[in-house]
Tab-separated table of C-alpha atoms in Angstrom:
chain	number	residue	atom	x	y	z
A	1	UNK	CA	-122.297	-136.608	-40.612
A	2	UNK	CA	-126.079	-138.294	-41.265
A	3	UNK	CA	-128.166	-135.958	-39.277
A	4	UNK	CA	-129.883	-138.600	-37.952
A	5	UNK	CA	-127.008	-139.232	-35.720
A	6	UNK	CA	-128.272	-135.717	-34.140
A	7	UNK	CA	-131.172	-137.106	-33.581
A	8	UNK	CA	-134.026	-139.501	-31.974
A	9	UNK	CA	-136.545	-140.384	-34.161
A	10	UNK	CA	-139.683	-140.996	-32.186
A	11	UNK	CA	-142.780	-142.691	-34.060
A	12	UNK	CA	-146.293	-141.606	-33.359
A	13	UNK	CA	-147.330	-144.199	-31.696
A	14	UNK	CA	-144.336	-144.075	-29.478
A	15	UNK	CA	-144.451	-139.992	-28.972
A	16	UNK	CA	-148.140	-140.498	-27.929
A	17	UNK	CA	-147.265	-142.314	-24.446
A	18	UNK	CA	-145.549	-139.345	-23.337
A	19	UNK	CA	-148.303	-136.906	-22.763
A	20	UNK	CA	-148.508	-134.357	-20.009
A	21	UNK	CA	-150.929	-133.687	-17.130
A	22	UNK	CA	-151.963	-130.472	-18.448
A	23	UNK	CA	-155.723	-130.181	-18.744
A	24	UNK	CA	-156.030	-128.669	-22.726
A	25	UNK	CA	-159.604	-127.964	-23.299
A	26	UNK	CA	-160.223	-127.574	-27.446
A	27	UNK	CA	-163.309	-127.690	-29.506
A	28	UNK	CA	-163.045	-128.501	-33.247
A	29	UNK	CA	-164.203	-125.322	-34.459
A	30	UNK	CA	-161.502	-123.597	-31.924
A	31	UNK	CA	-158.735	-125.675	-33.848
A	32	UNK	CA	-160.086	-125.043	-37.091
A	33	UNK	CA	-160.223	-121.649	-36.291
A	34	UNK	CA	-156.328	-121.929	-35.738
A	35	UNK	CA	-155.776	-123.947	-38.598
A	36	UNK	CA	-154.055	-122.225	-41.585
A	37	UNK	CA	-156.207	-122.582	-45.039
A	38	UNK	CA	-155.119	-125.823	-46.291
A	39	UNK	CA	-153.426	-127.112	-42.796
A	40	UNK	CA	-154.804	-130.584	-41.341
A	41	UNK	CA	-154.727	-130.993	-37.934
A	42	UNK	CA	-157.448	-132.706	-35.992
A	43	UNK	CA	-157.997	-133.240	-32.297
A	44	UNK	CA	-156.343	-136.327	-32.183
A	45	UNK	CA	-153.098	-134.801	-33.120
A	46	UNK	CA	-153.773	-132.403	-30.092
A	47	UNK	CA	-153.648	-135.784	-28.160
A	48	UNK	CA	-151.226	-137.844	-29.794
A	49	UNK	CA	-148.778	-134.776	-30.620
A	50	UNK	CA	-148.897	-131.726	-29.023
A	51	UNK	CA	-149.595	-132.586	-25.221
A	52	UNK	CA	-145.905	-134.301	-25.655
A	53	UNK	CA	-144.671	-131.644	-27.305
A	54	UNK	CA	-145.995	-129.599	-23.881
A	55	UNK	CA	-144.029	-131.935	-21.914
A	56	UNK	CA	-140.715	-131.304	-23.827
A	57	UNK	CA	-141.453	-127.207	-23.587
A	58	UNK	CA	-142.166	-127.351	-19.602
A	59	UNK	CA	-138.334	-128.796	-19.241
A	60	UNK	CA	-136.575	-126.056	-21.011
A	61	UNK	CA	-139.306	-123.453	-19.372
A	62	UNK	CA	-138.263	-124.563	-15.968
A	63	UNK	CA	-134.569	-124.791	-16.897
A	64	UNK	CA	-134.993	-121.243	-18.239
A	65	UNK	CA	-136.496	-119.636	-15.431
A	66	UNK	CA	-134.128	-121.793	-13.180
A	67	UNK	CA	-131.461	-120.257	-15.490
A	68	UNK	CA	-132.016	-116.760	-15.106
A	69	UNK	CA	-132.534	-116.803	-11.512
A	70	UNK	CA	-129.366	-117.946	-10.487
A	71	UNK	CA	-127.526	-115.567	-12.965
A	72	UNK	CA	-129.738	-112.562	-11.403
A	73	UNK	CA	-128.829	-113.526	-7.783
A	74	UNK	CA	-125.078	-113.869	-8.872
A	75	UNK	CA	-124.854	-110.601	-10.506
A	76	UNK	CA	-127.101	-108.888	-7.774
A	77	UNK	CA	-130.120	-107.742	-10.238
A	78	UNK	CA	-133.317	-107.104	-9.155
A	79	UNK	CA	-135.326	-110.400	-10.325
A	80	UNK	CA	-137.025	-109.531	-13.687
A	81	UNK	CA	-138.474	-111.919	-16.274
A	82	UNK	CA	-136.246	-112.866	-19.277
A	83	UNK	CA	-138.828	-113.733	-22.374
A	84	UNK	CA	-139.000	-117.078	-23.135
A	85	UNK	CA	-138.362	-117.132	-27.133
A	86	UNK	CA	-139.518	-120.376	-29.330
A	87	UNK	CA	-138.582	-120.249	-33.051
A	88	UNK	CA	-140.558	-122.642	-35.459
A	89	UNK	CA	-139.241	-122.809	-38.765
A	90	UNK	CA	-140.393	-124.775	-41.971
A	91	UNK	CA	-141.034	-124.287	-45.541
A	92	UNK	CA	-143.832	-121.995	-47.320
A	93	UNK	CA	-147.243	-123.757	-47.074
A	94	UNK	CA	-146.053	-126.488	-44.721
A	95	UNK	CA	-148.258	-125.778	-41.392
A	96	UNK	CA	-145.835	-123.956	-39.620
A	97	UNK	CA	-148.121	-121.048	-39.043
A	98	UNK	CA	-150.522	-124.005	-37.593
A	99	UNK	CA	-148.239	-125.287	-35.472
A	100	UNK	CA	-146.836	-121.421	-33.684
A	101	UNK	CA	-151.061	-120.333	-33.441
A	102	UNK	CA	-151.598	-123.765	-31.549
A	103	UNK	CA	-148.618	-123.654	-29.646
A	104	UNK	CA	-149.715	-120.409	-28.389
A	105	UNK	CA	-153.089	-121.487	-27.574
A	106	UNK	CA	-152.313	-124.391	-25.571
A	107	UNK	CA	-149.436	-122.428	-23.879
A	108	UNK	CA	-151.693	-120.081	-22.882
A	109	UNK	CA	-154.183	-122.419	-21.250
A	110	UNK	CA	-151.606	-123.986	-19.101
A	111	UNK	CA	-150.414	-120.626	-18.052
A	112	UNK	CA	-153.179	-118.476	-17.805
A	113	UNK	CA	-151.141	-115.746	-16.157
A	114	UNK	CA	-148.384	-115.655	-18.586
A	115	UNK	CA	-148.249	-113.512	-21.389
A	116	UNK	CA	-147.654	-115.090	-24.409
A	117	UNK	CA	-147.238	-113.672	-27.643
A	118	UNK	CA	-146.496	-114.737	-31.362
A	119	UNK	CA	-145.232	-112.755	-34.122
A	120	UNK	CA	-143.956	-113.905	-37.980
A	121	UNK	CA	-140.542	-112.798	-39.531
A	122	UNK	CA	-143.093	-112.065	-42.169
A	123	UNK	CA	-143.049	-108.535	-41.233
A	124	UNK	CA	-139.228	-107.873	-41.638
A	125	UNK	CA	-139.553	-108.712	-45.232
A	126	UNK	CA	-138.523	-105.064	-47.213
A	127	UNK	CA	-141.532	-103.383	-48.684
A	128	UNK	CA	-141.923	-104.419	-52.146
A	129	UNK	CA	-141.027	-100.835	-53.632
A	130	UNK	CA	-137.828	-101.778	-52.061
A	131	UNK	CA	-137.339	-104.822	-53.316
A	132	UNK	CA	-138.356	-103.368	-57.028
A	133	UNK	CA	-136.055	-101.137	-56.396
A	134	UNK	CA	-132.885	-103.148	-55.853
A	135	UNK	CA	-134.266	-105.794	-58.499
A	136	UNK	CA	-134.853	-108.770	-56.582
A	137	UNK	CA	-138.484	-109.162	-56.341
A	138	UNK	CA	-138.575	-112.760	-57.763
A	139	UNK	CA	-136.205	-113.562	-54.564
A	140	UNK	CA	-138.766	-112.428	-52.013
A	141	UNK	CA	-138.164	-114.827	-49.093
A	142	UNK	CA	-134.872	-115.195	-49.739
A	143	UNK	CA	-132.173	-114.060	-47.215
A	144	UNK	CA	-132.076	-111.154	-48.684
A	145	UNK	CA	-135.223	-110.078	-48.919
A	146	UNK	CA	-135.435	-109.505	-45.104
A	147	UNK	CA	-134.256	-106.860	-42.915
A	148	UNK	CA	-132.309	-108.727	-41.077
A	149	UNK	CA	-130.850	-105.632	-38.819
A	150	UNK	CA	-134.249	-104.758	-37.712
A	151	UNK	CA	-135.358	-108.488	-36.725
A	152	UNK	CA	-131.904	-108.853	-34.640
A	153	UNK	CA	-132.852	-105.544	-33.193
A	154	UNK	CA	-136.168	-106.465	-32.003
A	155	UNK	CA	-135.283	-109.718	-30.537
A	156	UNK	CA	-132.957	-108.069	-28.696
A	157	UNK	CA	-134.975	-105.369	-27.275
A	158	UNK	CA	-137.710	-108.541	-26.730
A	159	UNK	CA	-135.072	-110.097	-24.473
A	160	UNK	CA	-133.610	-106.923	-22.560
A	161	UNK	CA	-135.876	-104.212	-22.907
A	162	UNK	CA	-138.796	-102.959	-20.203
A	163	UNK	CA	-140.182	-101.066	-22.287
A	164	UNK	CA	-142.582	-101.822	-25.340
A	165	UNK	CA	-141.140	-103.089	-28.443
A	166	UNK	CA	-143.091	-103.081	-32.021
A	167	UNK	CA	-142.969	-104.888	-34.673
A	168	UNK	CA	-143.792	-104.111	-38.912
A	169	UNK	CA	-147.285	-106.143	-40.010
A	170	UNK	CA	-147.352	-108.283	-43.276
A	171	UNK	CA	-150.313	-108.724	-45.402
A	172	UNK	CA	-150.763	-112.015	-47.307
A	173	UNK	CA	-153.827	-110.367	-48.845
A	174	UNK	CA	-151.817	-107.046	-49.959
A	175	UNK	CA	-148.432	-108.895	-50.269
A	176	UNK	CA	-146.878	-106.588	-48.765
A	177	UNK	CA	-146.209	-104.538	-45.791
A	178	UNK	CA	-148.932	-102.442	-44.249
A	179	UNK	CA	-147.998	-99.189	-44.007
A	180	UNK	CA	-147.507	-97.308	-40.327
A	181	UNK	CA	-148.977	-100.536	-38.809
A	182	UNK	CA	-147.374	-102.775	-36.181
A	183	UNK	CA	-147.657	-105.301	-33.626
A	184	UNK	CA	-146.650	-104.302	-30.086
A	185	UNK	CA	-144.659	-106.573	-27.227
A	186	UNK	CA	-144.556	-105.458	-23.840
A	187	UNK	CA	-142.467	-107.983	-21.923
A	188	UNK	CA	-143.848	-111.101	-23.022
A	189	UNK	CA	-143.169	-114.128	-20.573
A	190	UNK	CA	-143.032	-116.408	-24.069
A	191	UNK	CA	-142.752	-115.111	-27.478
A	192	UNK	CA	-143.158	-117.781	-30.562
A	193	UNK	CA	-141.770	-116.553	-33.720
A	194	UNK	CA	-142.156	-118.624	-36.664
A	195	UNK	CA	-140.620	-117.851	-40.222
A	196	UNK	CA	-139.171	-119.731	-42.678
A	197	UNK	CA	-135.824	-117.844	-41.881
A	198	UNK	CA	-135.896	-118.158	-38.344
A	199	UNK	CA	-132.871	-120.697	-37.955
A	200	UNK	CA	-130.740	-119.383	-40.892
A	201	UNK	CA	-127.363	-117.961	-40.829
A	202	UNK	CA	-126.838	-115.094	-43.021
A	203	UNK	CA	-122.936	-114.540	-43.584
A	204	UNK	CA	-121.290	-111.755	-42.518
A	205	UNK	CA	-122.981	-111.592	-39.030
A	206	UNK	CA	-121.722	-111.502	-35.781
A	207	UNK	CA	-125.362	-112.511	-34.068
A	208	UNK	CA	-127.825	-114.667	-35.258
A	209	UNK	CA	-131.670	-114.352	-34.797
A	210	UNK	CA	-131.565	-118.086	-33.392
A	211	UNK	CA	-129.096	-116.639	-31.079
A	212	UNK	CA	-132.118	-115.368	-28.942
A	213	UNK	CA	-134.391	-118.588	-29.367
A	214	UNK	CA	-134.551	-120.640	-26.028
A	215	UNK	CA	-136.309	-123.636	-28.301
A	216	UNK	CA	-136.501	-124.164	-31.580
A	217	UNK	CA	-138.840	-126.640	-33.844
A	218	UNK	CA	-138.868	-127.498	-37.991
A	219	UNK	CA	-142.226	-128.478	-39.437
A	220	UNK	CA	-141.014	-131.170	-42.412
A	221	UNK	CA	-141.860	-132.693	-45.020
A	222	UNK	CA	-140.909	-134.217	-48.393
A	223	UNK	CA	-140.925	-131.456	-50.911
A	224	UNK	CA	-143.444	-133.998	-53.335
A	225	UNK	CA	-146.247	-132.935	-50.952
A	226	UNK	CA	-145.376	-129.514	-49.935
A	227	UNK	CA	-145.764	-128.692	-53.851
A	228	UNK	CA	-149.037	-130.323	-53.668
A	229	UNK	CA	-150.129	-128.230	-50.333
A	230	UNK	CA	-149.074	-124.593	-51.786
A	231	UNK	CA	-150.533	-125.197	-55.170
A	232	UNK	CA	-154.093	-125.800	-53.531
A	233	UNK	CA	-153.332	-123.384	-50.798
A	234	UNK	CA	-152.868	-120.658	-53.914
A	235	UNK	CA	-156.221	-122.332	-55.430
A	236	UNK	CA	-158.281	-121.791	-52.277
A	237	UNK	CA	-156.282	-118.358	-52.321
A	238	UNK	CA	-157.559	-117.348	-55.632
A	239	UNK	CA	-161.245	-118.257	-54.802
A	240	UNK	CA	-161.355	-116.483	-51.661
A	241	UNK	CA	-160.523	-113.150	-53.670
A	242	UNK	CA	-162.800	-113.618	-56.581
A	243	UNK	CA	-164.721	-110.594	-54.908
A	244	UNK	CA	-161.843	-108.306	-53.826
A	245	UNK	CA	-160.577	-106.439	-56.102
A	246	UNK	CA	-157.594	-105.098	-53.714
A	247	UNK	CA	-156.511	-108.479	-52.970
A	248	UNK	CA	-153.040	-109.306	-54.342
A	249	UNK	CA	-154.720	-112.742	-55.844
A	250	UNK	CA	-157.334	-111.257	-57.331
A	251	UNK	CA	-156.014	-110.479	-60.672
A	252	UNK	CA	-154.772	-114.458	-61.072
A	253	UNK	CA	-158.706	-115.441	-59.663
A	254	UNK	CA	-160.537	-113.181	-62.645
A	255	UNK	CA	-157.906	-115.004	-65.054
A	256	UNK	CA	-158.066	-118.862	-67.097
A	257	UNK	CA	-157.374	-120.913	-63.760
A	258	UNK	CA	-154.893	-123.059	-66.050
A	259	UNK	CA	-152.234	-120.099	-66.813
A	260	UNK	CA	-152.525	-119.238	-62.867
A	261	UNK	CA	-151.884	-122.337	-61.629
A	262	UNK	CA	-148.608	-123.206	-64.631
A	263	UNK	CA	-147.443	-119.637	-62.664
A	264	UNK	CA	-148.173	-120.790	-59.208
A	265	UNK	CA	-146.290	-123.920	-60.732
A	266	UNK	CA	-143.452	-122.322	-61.902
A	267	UNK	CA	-143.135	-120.263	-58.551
A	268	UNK	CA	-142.821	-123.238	-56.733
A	269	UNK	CA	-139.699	-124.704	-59.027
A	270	UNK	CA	-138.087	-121.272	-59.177
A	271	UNK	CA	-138.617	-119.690	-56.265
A	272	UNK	CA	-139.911	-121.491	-52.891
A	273	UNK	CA	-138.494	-124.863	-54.081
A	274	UNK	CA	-134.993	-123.528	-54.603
A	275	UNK	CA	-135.143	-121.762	-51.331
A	276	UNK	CA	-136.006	-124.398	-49.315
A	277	UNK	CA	-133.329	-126.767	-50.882
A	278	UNK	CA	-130.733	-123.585	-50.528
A	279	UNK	CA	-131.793	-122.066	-47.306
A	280	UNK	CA	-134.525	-123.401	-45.381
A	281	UNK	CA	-133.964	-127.061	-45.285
A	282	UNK	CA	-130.099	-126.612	-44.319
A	283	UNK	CA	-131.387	-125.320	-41.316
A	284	UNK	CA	-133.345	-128.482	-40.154
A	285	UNK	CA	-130.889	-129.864	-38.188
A	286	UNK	CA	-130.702	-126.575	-35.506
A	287	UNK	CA	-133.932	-127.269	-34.799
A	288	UNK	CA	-133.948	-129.122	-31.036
A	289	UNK	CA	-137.385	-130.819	-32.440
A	290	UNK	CA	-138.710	-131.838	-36.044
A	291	UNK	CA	-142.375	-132.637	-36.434
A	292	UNK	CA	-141.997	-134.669	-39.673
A	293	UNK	CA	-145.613	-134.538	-41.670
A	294	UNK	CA	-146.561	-137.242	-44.411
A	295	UNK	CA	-148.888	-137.301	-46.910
A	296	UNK	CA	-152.224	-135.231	-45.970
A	297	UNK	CA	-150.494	-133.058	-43.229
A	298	UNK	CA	-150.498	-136.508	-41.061
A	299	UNK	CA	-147.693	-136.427	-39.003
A	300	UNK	CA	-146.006	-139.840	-38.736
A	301	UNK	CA	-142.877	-139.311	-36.376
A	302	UNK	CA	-140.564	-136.843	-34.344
A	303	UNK	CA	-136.908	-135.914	-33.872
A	304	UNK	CA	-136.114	-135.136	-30.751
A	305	UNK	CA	-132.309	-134.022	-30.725
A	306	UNK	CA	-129.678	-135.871	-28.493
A	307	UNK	CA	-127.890	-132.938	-27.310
C-alpha cells in the first residue's frame, strides 16, 4: 500500500495555524547553540513548526499519564511515574540530532518541573576493536553494528526501574566509544532518544526498541540533498580538527582535501546511502510524524499519521 494512505500530509503553511499556547522563549544564539554543524533551523521554524509539533506531543502526554493512572488504580499500585519515551529517527547528517536537542529544550520550558532527558543510540554502537574484530567495520551503523541487547535492556530499565540507569557515551571526535564513561537516567518524566536505528526491526527478536517509544518522529528528506548536507558536514568536520591531532578527522584535514572528500564520497554511496535505502528509510512509515525537509534544511510539509 502507498504510504501516503498512512498518512496526512500537512503543508507549512497549513501546519503553522495550529500552534499552541505555550509561551517558548528562544534567542538566536540559544538555537544556534542547539543546532547541529551544518543543521538550518531559524526562529521562524520554532514558530511555524515546532509550537505545532508541541501541540501534537501534549495529546499523547496527557493520554499517557491518563493511561497509566487508570492501569495503576486497577492493579492497586502505588501511583509512580511511567517515562514518557519519544524516538526520532532519520538518516546520518539529516538534522535529527537538531530536532531531539530542540525538542528537549522547548519541552523543558513548558514543563519546568519535569525531568527531561535525551540520549543517542549512538552509544550502543560496539567499540570499534569489536567491530575490527568480527570484520565489519565498513558496516558501522548498520544493524549490526549495535548492541542491540544492551539498548532493549536500558529502555526497559528506563520504563520500570527506580533506580538509576546508565548509558555508554559516543564520541564523534574519537569515533568511538569513550571508555568507562556514561550518561546516567534517574527516572526521567520524558526521555527523547534519537538514532538512526531507533524504529528498526532487527529479525530474530521478540521486543523491539520502538516497543518502548510512546511517540515517534522521522526527519526526511530526498537522499540528493542529504549527500550534499554530510559531504559539507565532513568538510566543516575536517576544518574544525586541523589543530587536533587526536581527532578521528584529523588525519583526512592534514591530507589533499580532493582525495578526502572522493572518500567521504564514496562513504556516502557505500555505506550511509545503502543503509538508509536498506534500513533506515523502511522505517519511515512507523513514525506517528514525518518532518519532511527540502532543499537547505527548509522544511516544506508534515505527515501526521491517520491512525
Amino acid at each position: 500500500m502507498d504510504e501516503k494512505a498512512y498518512y496526512y500530509q500537512i503543508l507549512r503553511d497549513e501546519w503553522k495555524q495550529n500552534k499552541t499556547n505555550h509561551d517558548i522563549r528562544l534567542t538566536l544564539e540559544e538555537l544556534q547553540h542547539l543546532t547541529s554543524l551544518n543543521d538550518r533551523i531559524s526562529l521562524q521554524d520554532v514558530e511555524d513548526i515546532y509550537l505545532p509539533i508541541l501541540h501534537i506531543f501534549d495529546i499523547y502526554w496527557k493520554n499517557h499519564i491518563d493511561l497509566h493512572k487508570k492501569e495503576q488504580s486497577f492493579l492497586k499500585q502505588t501511583h509512580r511515574t511511567i517515562p514518557f519515551i519519544i524516538g526520532v529517527s532519520g538518516s546520518v547528517a539529516v538534522g535529527k540530532s537538531t530536532t531531539a536537542r530542540l525538542l528537549q529544550t522547548m519541552l523543558q520550558q513548558v514543563y519546568p518541573e519535569k525531568t527531561i532527558d535525551l540520549t543517542t543510540t549512538d552509544g550502543f554502537l560496539f567499540p570499534n576493536e569489536v567491530l575490527i574484530e568480527r570484520g565489519i567495520l565498513n558496516r558501522k551503523g548498520f544493524p549490526e553494528s549495535y548492541d542491540m541487547e544492551s539498548l532493549v535492556a536500558f529502555l526497559l530499565a528506563i520504563k520500570t526501574s527506580d533506580q538509576a540507569v546508565t548509558a555508554p557515551m559516543y564520541s564523534h571526535e574519537i569515533y568511538n566509544i569513550i571508555p568507562n564513561e556514561t550518561q546516567s537516567f534517574q527516572q526521567p518524566d520524558i526521555l527523547i532518544v534519537e538514532g538512526i536505528n531507533v524504529l528498526q526491526l532487527p529479525p530474530n527478536r521478540e521486543i523491539y526498541v520502538s516497543d518502548f517509544f510512546d511517540w515517534s518522529l522521522y526527519v526526511d528528506a530526498e537522499a540528493d540533498n542529504i549527500e550534499k548536507w554530510f559531504l559539507e558536514r565532513f568538510e566543516l568536520l575536517m576544518d574544525r580538527a586541523k589543530s587536533q591531532p587526536d581527532n578521528y578527522y584529523y588525519k583526512y584535514a592534514i591530507g589533499a582535501r580532493q582525495d578526502a572528500i572522493a572518500m567521504a564520497k564514496e562513504v556516502w554511496r557505500t555505506i550511509n546511502l545503502k543503509n538508509l535505502e536498506e534500513y533506515i528509510l523502511p522505517t519511515r512509515s512507523r513514525a506517528d510524524l514525518i518532518i519532511h525537509k527540502a532543499s537547505k534544511h527548509h522544511i516544506d510539509y508534515l505527515q501526521l499519521k491517520k491512525y
